[in-house]
Tab-separated table of C-alpha atoms and ligand atoms in Angstrom:
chain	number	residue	atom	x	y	z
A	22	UNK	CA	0.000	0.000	0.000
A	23	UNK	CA	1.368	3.234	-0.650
A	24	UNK	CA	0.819	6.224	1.389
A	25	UNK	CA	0.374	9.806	-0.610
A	26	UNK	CA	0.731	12.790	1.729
A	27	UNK	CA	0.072	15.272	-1.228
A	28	UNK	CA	-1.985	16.011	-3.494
A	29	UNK	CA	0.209	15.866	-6.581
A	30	UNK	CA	1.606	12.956	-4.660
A	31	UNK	CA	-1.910	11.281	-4.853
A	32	UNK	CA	-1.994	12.278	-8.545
A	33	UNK	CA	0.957	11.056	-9.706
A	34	UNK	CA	-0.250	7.483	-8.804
A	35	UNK	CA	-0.986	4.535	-11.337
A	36	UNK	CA	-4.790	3.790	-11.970
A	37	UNK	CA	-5.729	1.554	-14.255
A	38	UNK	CA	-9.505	1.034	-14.432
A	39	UNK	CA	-11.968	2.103	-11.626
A	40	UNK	CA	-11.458	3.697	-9.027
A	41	UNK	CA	-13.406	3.697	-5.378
A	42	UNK	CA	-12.483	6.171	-2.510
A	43	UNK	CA	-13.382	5.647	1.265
A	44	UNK	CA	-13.141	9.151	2.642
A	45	UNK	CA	-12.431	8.532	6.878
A	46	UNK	CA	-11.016	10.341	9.377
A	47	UNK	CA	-8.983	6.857	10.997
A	48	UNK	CA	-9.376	5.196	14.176
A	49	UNK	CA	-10.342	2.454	12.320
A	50	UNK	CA	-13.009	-0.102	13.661
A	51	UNK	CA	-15.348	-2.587	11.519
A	52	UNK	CA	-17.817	-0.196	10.517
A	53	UNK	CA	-14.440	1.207	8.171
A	54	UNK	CA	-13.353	-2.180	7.239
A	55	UNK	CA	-17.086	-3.001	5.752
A	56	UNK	CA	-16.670	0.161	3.480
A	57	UNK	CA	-13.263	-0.945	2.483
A	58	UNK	CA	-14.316	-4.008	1.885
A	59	UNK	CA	-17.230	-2.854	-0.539
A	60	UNK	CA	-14.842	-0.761	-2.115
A	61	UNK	CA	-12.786	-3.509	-2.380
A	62	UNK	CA	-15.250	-5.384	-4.333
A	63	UNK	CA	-16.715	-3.238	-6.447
A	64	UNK	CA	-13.342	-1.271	-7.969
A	65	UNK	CA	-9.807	-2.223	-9.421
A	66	UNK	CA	-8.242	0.363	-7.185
A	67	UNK	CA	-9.171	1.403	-3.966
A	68	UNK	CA	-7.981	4.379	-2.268
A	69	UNK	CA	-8.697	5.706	1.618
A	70	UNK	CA	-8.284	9.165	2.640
A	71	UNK	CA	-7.458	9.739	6.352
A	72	UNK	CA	-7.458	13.176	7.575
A	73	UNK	CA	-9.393	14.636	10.607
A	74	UNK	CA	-10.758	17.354	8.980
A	75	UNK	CA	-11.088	20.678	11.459
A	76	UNK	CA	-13.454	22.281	9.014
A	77	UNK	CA	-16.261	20.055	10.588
A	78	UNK	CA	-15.866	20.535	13.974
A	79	UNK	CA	-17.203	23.089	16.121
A	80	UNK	CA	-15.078	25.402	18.438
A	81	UNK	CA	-16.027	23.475	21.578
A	82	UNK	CA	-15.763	19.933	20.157
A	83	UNK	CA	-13.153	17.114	20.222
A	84	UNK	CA	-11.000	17.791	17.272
A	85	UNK	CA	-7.939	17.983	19.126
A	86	UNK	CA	-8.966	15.165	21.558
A	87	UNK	CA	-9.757	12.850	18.309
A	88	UNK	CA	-8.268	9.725	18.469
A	89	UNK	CA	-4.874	9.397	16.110
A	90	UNK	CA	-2.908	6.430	15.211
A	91	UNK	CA	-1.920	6.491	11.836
A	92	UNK	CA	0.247	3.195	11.634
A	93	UNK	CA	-2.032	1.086	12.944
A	94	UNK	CA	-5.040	2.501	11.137
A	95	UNK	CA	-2.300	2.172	7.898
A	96	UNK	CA	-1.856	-1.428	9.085
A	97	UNK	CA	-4.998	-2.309	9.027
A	98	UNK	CA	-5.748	-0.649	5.649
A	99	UNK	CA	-2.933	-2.249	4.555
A	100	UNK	CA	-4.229	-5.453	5.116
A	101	UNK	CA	-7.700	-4.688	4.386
A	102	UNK	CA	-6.591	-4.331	0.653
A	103	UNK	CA	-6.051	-0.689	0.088
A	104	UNK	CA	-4.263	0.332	-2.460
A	105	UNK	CA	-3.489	4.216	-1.744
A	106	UNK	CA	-4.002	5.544	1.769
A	107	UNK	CA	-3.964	9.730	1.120
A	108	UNK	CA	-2.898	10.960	4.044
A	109	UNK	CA	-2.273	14.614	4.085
A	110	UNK	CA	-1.736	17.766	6.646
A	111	UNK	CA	-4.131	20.264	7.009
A	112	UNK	CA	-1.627	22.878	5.178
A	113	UNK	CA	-2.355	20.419	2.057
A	114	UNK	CA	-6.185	20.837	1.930
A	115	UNK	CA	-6.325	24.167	2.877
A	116	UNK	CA	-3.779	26.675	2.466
A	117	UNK	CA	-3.441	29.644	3.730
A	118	UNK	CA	-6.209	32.219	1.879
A	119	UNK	CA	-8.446	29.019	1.574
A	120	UNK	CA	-12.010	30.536	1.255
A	121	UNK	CA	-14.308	28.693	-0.676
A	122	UNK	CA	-16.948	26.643	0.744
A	123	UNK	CA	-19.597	24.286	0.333
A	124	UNK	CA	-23.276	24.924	1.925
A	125	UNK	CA	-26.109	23.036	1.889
A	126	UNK	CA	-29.292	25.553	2.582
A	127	UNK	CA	-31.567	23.014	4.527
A	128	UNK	CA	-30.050	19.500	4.445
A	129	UNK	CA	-27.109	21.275	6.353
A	130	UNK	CA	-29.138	22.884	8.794
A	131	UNK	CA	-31.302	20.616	10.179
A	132	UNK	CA	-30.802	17.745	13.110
A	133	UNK	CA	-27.038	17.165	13.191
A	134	UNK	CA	-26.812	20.408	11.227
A	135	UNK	CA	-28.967	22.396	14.058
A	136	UNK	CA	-26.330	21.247	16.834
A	137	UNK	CA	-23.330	21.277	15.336
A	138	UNK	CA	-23.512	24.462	13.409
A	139	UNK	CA	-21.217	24.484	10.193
A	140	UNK	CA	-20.606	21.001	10.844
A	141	UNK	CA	-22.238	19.926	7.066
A	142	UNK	CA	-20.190	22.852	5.828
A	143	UNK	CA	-17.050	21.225	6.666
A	144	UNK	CA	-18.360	17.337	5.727
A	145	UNK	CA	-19.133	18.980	2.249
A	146	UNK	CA	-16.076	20.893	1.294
A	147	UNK	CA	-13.821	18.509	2.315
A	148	UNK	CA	-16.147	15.563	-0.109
A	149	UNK	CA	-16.074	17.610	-3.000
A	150	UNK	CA	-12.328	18.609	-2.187
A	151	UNK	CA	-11.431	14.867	-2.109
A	152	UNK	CA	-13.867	14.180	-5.010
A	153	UNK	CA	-11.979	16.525	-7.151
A	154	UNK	CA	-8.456	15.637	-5.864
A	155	UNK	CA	-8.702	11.773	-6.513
A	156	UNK	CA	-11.433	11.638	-9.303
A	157	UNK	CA	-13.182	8.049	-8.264
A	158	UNK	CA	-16.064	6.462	-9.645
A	159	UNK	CA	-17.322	5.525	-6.871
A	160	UNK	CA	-18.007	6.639	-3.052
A	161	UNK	CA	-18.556	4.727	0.041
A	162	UNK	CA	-20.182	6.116	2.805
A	163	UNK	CA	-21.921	4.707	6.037
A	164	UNK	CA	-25.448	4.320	7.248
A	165	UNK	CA	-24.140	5.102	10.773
A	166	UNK	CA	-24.049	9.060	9.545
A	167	UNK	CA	-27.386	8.803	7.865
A	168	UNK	CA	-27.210	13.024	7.310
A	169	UNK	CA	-23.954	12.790	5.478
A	170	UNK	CA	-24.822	10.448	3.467
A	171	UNK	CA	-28.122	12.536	2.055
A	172	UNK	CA	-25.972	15.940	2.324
A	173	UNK	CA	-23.105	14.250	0.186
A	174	UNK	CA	-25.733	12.343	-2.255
A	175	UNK	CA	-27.724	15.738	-2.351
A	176	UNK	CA	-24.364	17.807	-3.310
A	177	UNK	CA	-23.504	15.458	-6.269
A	178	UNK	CA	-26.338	15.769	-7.893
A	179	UNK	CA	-26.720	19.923	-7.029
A	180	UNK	CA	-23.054	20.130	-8.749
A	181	UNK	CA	-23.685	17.511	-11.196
A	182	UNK	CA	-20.152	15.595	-10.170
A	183	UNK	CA	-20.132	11.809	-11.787
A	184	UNK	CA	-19.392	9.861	-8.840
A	185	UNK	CA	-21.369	7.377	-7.914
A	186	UNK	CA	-22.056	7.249	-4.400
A	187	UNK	CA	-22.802	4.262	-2.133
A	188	UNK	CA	-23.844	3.597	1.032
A	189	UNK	CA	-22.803	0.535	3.557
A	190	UNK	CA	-25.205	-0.387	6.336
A	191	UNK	CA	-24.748	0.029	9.930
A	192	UNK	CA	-22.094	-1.990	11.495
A	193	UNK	CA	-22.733	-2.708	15.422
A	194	UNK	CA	-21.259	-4.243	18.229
A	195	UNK	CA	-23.158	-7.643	19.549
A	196	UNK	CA	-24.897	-5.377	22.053
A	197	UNK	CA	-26.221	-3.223	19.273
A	198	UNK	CA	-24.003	-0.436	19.651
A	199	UNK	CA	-23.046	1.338	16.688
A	200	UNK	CA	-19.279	1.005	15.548
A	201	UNK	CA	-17.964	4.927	16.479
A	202	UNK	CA	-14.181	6.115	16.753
A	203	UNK	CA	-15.733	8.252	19.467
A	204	UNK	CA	-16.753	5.178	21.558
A	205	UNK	CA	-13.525	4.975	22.704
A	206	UNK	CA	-14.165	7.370	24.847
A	207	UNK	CA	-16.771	5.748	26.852
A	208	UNK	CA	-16.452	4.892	30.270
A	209	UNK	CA	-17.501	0.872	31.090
A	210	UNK	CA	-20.623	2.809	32.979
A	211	UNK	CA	-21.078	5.033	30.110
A	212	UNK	CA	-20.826	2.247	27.536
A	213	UNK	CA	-23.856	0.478	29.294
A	214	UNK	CA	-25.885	3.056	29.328
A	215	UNK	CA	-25.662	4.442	25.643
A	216	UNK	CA	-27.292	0.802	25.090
A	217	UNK	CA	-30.080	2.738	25.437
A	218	UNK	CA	-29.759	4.474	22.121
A	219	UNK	CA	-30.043	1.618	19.783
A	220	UNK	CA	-32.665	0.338	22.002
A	221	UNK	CA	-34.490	3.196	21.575
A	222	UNK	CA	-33.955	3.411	17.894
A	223	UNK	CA	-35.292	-0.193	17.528
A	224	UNK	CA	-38.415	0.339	18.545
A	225	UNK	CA	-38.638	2.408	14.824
A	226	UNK	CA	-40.794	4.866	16.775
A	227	UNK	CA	-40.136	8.703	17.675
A	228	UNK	CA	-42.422	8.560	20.664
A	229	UNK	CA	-41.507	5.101	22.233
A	230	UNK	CA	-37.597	6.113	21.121
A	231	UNK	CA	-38.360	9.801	23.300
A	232	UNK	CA	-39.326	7.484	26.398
A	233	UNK	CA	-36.804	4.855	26.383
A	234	UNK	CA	-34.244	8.075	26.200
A	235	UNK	CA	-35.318	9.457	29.253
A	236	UNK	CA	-32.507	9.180	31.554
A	237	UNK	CA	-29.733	10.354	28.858
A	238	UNK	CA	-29.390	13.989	27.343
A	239	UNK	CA	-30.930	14.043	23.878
A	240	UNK	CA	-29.982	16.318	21.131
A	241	UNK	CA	-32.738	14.862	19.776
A	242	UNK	CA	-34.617	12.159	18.301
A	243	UNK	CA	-36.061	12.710	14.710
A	244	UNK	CA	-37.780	10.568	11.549
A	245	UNK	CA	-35.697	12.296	9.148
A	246	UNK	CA	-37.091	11.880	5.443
A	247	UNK	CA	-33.495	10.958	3.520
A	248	UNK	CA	-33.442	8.104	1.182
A	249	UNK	CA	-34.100	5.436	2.744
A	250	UNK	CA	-36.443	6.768	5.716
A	251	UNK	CA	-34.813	6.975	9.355
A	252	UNK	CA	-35.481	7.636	12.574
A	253	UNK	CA	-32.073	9.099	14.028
A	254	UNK	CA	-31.135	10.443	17.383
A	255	UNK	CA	-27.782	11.860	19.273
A	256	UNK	CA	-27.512	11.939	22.600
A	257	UNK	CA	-24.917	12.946	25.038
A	258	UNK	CA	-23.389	10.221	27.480
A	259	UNK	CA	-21.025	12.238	30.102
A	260	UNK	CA	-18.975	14.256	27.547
A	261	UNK	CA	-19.317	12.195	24.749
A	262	UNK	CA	-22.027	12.763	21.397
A	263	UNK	CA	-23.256	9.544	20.107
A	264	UNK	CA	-25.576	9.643	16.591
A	265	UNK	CA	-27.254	6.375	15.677
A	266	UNK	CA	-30.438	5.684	13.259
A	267	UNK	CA	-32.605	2.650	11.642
A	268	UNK	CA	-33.989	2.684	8.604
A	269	UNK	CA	-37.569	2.554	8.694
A	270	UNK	CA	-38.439	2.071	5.201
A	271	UNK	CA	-37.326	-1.605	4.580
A	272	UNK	CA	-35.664	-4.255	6.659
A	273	UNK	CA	-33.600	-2.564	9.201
A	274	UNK	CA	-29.860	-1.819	8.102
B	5	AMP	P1	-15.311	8.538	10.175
B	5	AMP	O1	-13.903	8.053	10.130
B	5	AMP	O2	-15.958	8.426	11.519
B	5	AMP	O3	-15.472	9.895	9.523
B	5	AMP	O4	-16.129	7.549	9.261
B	5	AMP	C1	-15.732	7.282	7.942
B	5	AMP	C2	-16.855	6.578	7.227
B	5	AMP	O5	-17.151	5.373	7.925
B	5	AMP	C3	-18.149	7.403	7.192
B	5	AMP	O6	-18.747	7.281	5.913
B	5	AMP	C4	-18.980	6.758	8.255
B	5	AMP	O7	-20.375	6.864	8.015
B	5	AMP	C5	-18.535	5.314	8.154
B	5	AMP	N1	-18.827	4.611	9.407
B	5	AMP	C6	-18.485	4.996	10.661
B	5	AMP	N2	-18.974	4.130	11.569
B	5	AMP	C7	-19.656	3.189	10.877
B	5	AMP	C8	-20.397	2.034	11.240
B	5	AMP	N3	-20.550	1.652	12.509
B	5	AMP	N4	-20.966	1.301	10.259
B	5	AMP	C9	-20.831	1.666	8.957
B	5	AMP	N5	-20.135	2.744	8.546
B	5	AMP	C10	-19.561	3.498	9.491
């Protein structure tokens, strides 16, 4: 696997046939491997981005608290059949006098959008940015972040780019817990009781979800109209912002 810290770096790279990209920011768990793997599948040359990108988080939030740990996340890319991991600084992607952005008027407002304000600003930007820097035919994206999916679907077809983008269910611990980077953070307590979130979601209903979410500090819990259906929620365990959803539409993902 060969690791491109540049952009012209990234360019300057054989490709024969098609090309998939997994855009991540590392810490990588299952719920990455699954997307790698469908990338894997589906294209003759694979290629991960890894870069925690601090246009989408907020001033308050955990971007420098993020986990980091780029050879093992390399390592496991590595063996998970990557062919390019593009890893670069910050400095790369945006340079000083960087001022062009992507917005989304109402997708990027709403639910995740409403609490984490700019947040789909940042997710956008830095798509389109890694769109246009590795050219793929193909996208892979997770269920887990229902939202980004739609906004990144939604800004494809606004800007009429030719990707194709895809979408990999939901992968969850035994317990039902969704696969997160940021469940590393959990406490053994905490971990037990943001059970209660995919319990919640199970139930596929806002009002049953609302009750069974009593005891935790919801952001909120929402059937959010994105193809498919969902009904998505993000609560706060101690300091730590979980997002989960089901699909409601067809057999749960
Ligand atoms: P992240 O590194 O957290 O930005 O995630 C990179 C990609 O992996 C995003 O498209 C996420 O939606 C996807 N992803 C994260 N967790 C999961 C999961 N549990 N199941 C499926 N996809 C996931």
């Amino acid at each position: 696997m060969k690791i491109a810290r540049t952009i012209a770096e990234l360019r300057a790279q054989p490709r024969d046939g098609s090309v998939g990209l997994v855009p991540t920011m590392g810490a990588f768990h299952e719920g990455h491997l699954a997307l790698f793997r469908a990338a894997r599948e589906e294209n003759d040359v694979v290629i991960a981005s890894l870069f925690v990108n601090p246009a989408q988080f907020g001033e308050d939030e955990d971007l420098t608290a993020y986990p980091r740990d780029e050879k093992h996340d390399a390592a496991l890319a590595d063996a998970a059949g990557i062919d390019i991991l593009f890893a670069p600084s910050a400095e790369e992607l945006y340079p000083p006098g960087f001022q062009t952005w992507v917005e989304l008027e109402e997708l990027g407002r709403m639910l995740e959008g409403e609490f984490r304000p700019g947040h789909f600003r940042g997710v956008a930007t830095i798509c389109l940015k890694l769109f246009n820097i590795v050219r793929p035919d193909r996208a892979y994206f997770g269920q887990k972040d229902a939202q980004q999916a739609a906004i990144v679907r939604r800004m494809v077809r606004d800007l009429d780019h030719e990707v194709e983008v895809r979408v990999v269910p939901t992968v969850r611990d035994p317990d039902g817990l969704a696969l997160s980077s940021r469940n590393a953070y959990l406490s053994a307590e905490e971990r037990e009781r943001a059970l209660a979130l995919p319990r919640a979601l199970a139930t596929k209903d806002p009002q049953a979800a609302r009750a069974r979410l009593n005891d935790l500090d919801v952001d909120y819990v929402e059937v959010a109209d994105f193809e498919p259906r969902v009904l998505a929620a993000a609560v706060r365990v101690g300091k730590t912002r979980l997002i989960d959803n089901v699909v409601l539409d067809k057999e749960s993902v």
